[in-house]
Structure formats: structure tokens, C-alpha cells
């Protein structure tokens, strides 16, 4: 089945140790998004790619970076995780002007 | 920017009863309104959506209504079942340079009591 896949599902890192989260899609969608979701809150958009064009939300900290080497894959890099970065990270995809499909998320724990 | 308010924040219903969740939005340019169901530890899943040229849409036990004039839309779940228990998010979306910019509501935790 076509889908959005995130790896790993659970990631534990140490304070300040860089971490990379992975997202892949078989939907061939142009747009890929990264969201941060903290407990009992709505997902918060960090940035998105429209094809190769990167679009950062104004309030996304510089600590968060992203790469999209091809249509199928997108990575979220957290350069120096702090305790406040512990959250669920959601990847989503969409075709132009259509609904977003979410992956299962990666739960990040920062020790 | 767009602001989406969602009520109630929590909702408990008896199995078999109906559940209604309401959302209001502020930006008249929003033209697409999806509803997502999120179960514990999982990503949001689209359950139903409605576009601004339609007033109502139904899919089995789930229906969504939209009032563009009043800028509000609602999710209706009939004959609720325990597996309907989850957090539900409404969202308002508008076209923005090739993608849909989405604003989520704050979520409603629905508990269906067997």
C-alpha cells in the first residue's frame, strides 16, 4: 500500500547530541512536511518542501534543519537537542492543493 | 493569519450515542476543511473532509457540515463505538503557493464509554 513511513518510531538521544529522523513516501507527492507535536497539543508545522524548494516557518528554531535528497525521502536534523525538543515528530505529504497524509510519527526522548 | 477554535476539548458519550465537535475559523480564504482522528501513539488519520463549495458530506456514521457565512464547521459521529475513542482535530486549509497551508484546531479528546 502507498504510504508515509517514518523511522525510527522511537528515538532516544542525549542532550546536545545530534539526531536525524527519516521520512519516506510511496505516494509520489510533491510536498513533504515536518510537524512537531507535544502532548495534548495540535501538530505545529516546522517546515515543508515543495519539490526541492524549502520553506521554513518563521518561528522554527535554527536548531531544526531538513534535507530532501529526492522525491521519496525527507530528513529532519536536530543539531543540538534540548529537553524542550522532546516530542512526537510527524511527517506528512500532499500533492498540490490536496489533503495531507501523515506518517505514524517518531517519538523523540531527550535525556 | 488563520485561527481555528475547537470545542469541546473533552467529550464523553455513552456507546451508541452521538458526538458533535464544533470548529470556527477566521480566514474567509480557507477553502478546505479536513478532520483528523489521532489514536494514542499514532499519526493523525484523515477521516472526512469538506470543501467550501459543499454544505454537508456524509460517510457512513460520520458527517461534516460547513456554514461558510458563519465560518464554522462541525463533525457528527452517530452510533458511537468504543473504537471511536481518540483525539479529533479539525483543520482549515487554504491554497498558498502550490501547497495547502493548514491550521489545526486544538483537538477534542473523545471517550466512548461502553
Tab-separated table of C-alpha atoms in Angstrom:
chain	number	residue	atom	x	y	z
A	1	UNK	CA	0.000	0.000	0.000
A	2	UNK	CA	1.131	3.513	-0.744
A	3	UNK	CA	2.031	5.225	2.482
A	4	UNK	CA	4.180	7.555	4.545
A	5	UNK	CA	6.864	5.744	6.550
A	6	UNK	CA	8.842	7.169	9.437
A	7	UNK	CA	11.937	5.698	11.021
A	8	UNK	CA	12.662	5.097	13.737
A	9	UNK	CA	9.333	5.010	15.581
A	10	UNK	CA	11.117	5.749	18.850
A	11	UNK	CA	14.383	7.642	19.218
A	12	UNK	CA	16.289	8.341	22.394
A	13	UNK	CA	19.136	10.837	22.334
A	14	UNK	CA	21.227	12.708	24.829
A	15	UNK	CA	21.075	16.420	25.482
A	16	UNK	CA	23.089	18.142	22.762
A	17	UNK	CA	23.723	15.022	20.661
A	18	UNK	CA	22.620	15.466	17.022
A	19	UNK	CA	19.816	13.275	15.809
A	20	UNK	CA	18.265	12.593	12.403
A	21	UNK	CA	14.723	11.421	11.789
A	22	UNK	CA	13.711	9.876	8.494
A	23	UNK	CA	10.557	10.006	6.378
A	24	UNK	CA	9.829	8.242	3.115
A	25	UNK	CA	6.742	8.135	0.925
A	26	UNK	CA	5.446	5.958	-1.865
A	27	UNK	CA	2.705	8.416	-2.841
A	28	UNK	CA	4.925	10.429	-5.203
A	29	UNK	CA	3.649	13.649	-3.628
A	30	UNK	CA	5.287	16.984	-4.393
A	31	UNK	CA	5.043	18.374	-0.889
A	32	UNK	CA	6.535	16.976	2.315
A	33	UNK	CA	6.030	18.497	5.744
A	34	UNK	CA	7.564	18.134	9.189
A	35	UNK	CA	5.478	18.810	12.267
A	36	UNK	CA	6.305	18.816	15.953
A	37	UNK	CA	3.566	17.638	18.298
A	38	UNK	CA	3.799	17.901	22.054
A	39	UNK	CA	1.495	16.141	24.436
A	40	UNK	CA	-2.168	17.188	24.209
A	41	UNK	CA	-1.407	19.789	21.553
A	42	UNK	CA	-2.085	20.155	17.859
A	43	UNK	CA	0.731	19.465	15.394
A	44	UNK	CA	2.933	22.508	14.797
A	45	UNK	CA	4.419	22.957	11.338
A	46	UNK	CA	8.209	23.307	11.333
A	47	UNK	CA	8.838	23.498	7.577
A	48	UNK	CA	7.901	21.957	4.274
A	49	UNK	CA	9.373	21.162	0.890
A	50	UNK	CA	7.530	21.902	-2.321
A	51	UNK	CA	9.559	19.700	-4.643
A	52	UNK	CA	13.101	20.902	-3.866
A	53	UNK	CA	12.061	24.299	-2.550
A	54	UNK	CA	12.491	24.556	1.205
A	55	UNK	CA	10.037	26.681	3.183
A	56	UNK	CA	10.776	27.401	6.822
A	57	UNK	CA	8.125	28.604	9.267
A	58	UNK	CA	9.094	31.922	10.827
A	59	UNK	CA	9.162	30.587	14.374
A	60	UNK	CA	11.069	27.357	13.715
A	61	UNK	CA	14.321	27.402	15.724
A	62	UNK	CA	17.630	27.246	13.828
A	63	UNK	CA	18.329	24.022	15.712
A	64	UNK	CA	15.990	22.273	13.276
A	65	UNK	CA	17.142	21.595	9.733
A	66	UNK	CA	15.823	19.457	6.911
A	67	UNK	CA	17.040	17.734	3.780
A	68	UNK	CA	15.147	16.283	0.842
A	69	UNK	CA	17.582	14.383	-1.407
A	70	UNK	CA	14.830	13.098	-3.709
A	71	UNK	CA	11.044	12.980	-4.074
A	72	UNK	CA	10.658	9.995	-1.777
A	73	UNK	CA	12.799	10.916	1.206
A	74	UNK	CA	12.939	13.763	3.659
A	75	UNK	CA	15.052	14.080	6.810
A	76	UNK	CA	14.718	16.144	9.961
A	77	UNK	CA	18.001	17.022	11.644
A	78	UNK	CA	18.082	18.350	15.181
A	79	UNK	CA	21.548	19.726	15.666
A	80	UNK	CA	21.643	20.083	19.434
A	81	UNK	CA	18.535	18.621	21.055
A	82	UNK	CA	17.359	20.208	24.259
A	83	UNK	CA	14.915	18.834	26.790
A	84	UNK	CA	12.228	21.028	25.236
A	85	UNK	CA	12.606	19.246	21.915
A	86	UNK	CA	11.199	16.010	23.288
A	87	UNK	CA	8.028	15.468	21.283
A	88	UNK	CA	6.370	13.424	18.568
A	89	UNK	CA	7.662	14.388	15.125
A	90	UNK	CA	5.226	13.869	12.300
A	91	UNK	CA	5.953	13.747	8.600
A	92	UNK	CA	3.172	14.422	6.121
A	93	UNK	CA	2.870	14.570	2.355
A	94	UNK	CA	0.443	16.056	-0.117
A	95	UNK	CA	0.030	16.599	-3.805
A	96	UNK	CA	-0.592	20.152	-4.931
A	97	UNK	CA	-3.670	21.681	-3.265
A	98	UNK	CA	-4.796	18.387	-1.751
A	99	UNK	CA	-5.111	16.814	1.654
A	100	UNK	CA	-2.127	15.856	3.769
A	101	UNK	CA	-1.338	12.270	4.636
A	102	UNK	CA	0.530	11.709	7.881
A	103	UNK	CA	3.060	9.108	8.867
A	104	UNK	CA	2.919	7.286	12.218
A	105	UNK	CA	5.405	9.661	13.827
A	106	UNK	CA	8.698	9.351	15.666
A	107	UNK	CA	8.625	9.771	19.435
A	108	UNK	CA	11.817	11.596	20.467
A	109	UNK	CA	13.090	11.372	24.029
A	110	UNK	CA	15.950	13.634	25.160
A	111	UNK	CA	17.890	12.516	28.234
B	1	UNK	CA	-3.264	34.579	9.953
B	2	UNK	CA	-5.885	31.888	10.283
B	3	UNK	CA	-7.204	30.991	13.725
B	4	UNK	CA	-9.218	27.820	14.344
B	5	UNK	CA	-11.111	27.309	17.581
B	6	UNK	CA	-12.387	23.857	18.518
B	7	UNK	CA	-14.892	22.831	21.181
B	8	UNK	CA	-15.248	20.936	23.390
B	9	UNK	CA	-11.740	19.975	24.472
B	10	UNK	CA	-13.039	16.745	26.003
B	11	UNK	CA	-16.218	14.814	25.312
B	12	UNK	CA	-17.562	11.667	26.952
B	13	UNK	CA	-20.526	9.833	25.461
B	14	UNK	CA	-22.198	6.512	26.051
B	15	UNK	CA	-21.749	3.880	23.388
B	16	UNK	CA	-24.473	4.275	20.778
B	17	UNK	CA	-24.997	7.978	21.419
B	18	UNK	CA	-23.990	10.733	19.020
B	19	UNK	CA	-20.988	13.036	19.364
B	20	UNK	CA	-20.653	16.521	17.919
B	21	UNK	CA	-17.462	18.584	17.713
B	22	UNK	CA	-17.539	22.178	16.538
B	23	UNK	CA	-14.912	24.421	14.986
B	24	UNK	CA	-14.818	28.033	13.885
B	25	UNK	CA	-12.292	29.668	11.600
B	26	UNK	CA	-11.369	33.261	10.914
B	27	UNK	CA	-9.948	33.437	7.386
B	28	UNK	CA	-12.608	33.589	4.693
B	29	UNK	CA	-9.977	32.439	2.154
B	30	UNK	CA	-9.871	28.980	3.752
B	31	UNK	CA	-11.486	26.567	1.343
B	32	UNK	CA	-10.835	23.061	2.610
B	33	UNK	CA	-11.716	21.580	5.991
B	34	UNK	CA	-10.403	18.126	6.925
B	35	UNK	CA	-10.993	16.235	10.150
B	36	UNK	CA	-8.285	14.021	11.573
B	37	UNK	CA	-8.515	11.220	14.123
B	38	UNK	CA	-5.421	10.563	16.183
B	39	UNK	CA	-5.133	7.472	18.319
B	40	UNK	CA	-2.588	7.268	21.106
B	41	UNK	CA	0.954	6.982	19.771
B	42	UNK	CA	-0.096	7.253	16.122
B	43	UNK	CA	-0.138	9.930	13.460
B	44	UNK	CA	-3.346	11.778	12.553
B	45	UNK	CA	-5.541	9.975	10.056
B	46	UNK	CA	-7.906	11.798	7.725
B	47	UNK	CA	-11.461	10.613	8.383
B	48	UNK	CA	-13.573	13.052	6.392
B	49	UNK	CA	-13.181	16.380	4.653
B	50	UNK	CA	-15.305	19.055	3.049
B	51	UNK	CA	-14.583	21.771	0.528
B	52	UNK	CA	-16.029	25.246	0.659
B	53	UNK	CA	-18.459	24.677	-2.218
B	54	UNK	CA	-20.310	21.983	-0.265
B	55	UNK	CA	-22.522	22.363	2.796
B	56	UNK	CA	-22.606	18.790	4.049
B	57	UNK	CA	-20.857	15.481	3.490
B	58	UNK	CA	-21.565	12.079	4.963
B	59	UNK	CA	-19.613	8.838	5.132
B	60	UNK	CA	-21.426	6.062	6.990
B	61	UNK	CA	-21.555	7.114	10.669
B	62	UNK	CA	-19.556	10.288	10.152
B	63	UNK	CA	-20.810	13.580	8.732
B	64	UNK	CA	-19.417	17.068	8.440
B	65	UNK	CA	-21.360	20.296	7.949
B	66	UNK	CA	-19.998	23.653	6.849
B	67	UNK	CA	-21.521	27.110	7.221
B	68	UNK	CA	-19.330	29.488	5.211
B	69	UNK	CA	-21.271	32.574	6.212
B	70	UNK	CA	-20.799	31.921	9.904
B	71	UNK	CA	-17.331	30.403	9.371
B	72	UNK	CA	-17.995	27.263	11.329
B	73	UNK	CA	-17.971	23.559	10.632
B	74	UNK	CA	-18.880	20.538	12.683
B	75	UNK	CA	-18.160	16.829	12.906
B	76	UNK	CA	-21.023	14.482	13.742
B	77	UNK	CA	-20.462	10.871	14.748
B	78	UNK	CA	-23.581	8.748	15.161
B	79	UNK	CA	-23.932	5.380	16.904
B	80	UNK	CA	-20.574	5.837	18.603
B	81	UNK	CA	-18.432	2.785	19.347
B	82	UNK	CA	-15.539	2.324	21.780
B	83	UNK	CA	-13.094	2.332	18.860
B	84	UNK	CA	-14.160	5.903	18.093
B	85	UNK	CA	-12.296	6.957	21.246
B	86	UNK	CA	-9.396	9.168	20.148
B	87	UNK	CA	-8.361	12.789	19.774
B	88	UNK	CA	-10.042	14.564	16.875
B	89	UNK	CA	-8.534	17.619	15.187
B	90	UNK	CA	-10.335	19.911	12.814
B	91	UNK	CA	-8.306	21.958	10.364
B	92	UNK	CA	-8.772	24.826	7.967
B	93	UNK	CA	-6.673	24.995	4.853
B	94	UNK	CA	-6.175	27.426	2.025
B	95	UNK	CA	-4.147	27.386	-1.143
B	96	UNK	CA	-0.779	29.042	-0.681
B	97	UNK	CA	1.776	28.966	-3.461
B	98	UNK	CA	1.265	25.376	-4.555
B	99	UNK	CA	0.532	23.774	-1.223
B	100	UNK	CA	-2.237	23.888	1.328
B	101	UNK	CA	-1.319	25.871	4.434
B	102	UNK	CA	-3.096	24.147	7.289
B	103	UNK	CA	-4.174	25.499	10.648
B	104	UNK	CA	-5.257	22.908	13.196
B	105	UNK	CA	-7.788	23.275	15.946
B	106	UNK	CA	-6.735	22.469	19.495
B	107	UNK	CA	-8.203	18.979	19.480
B	108	UNK	CA	-11.087	17.165	21.178
B	109	UNK	CA	-10.485	14.070	23.245
B	110	UNK	CA	-13.485	11.808	22.699
B	111	UNK	CA	-14.175	8.991	25.102
B	112	UNK	CA	-16.890	6.487	24.250
B	113	UNK	CA	-17.999	4.608	27.341
B	114	UNK	CA	-19.082	1.009	26.725
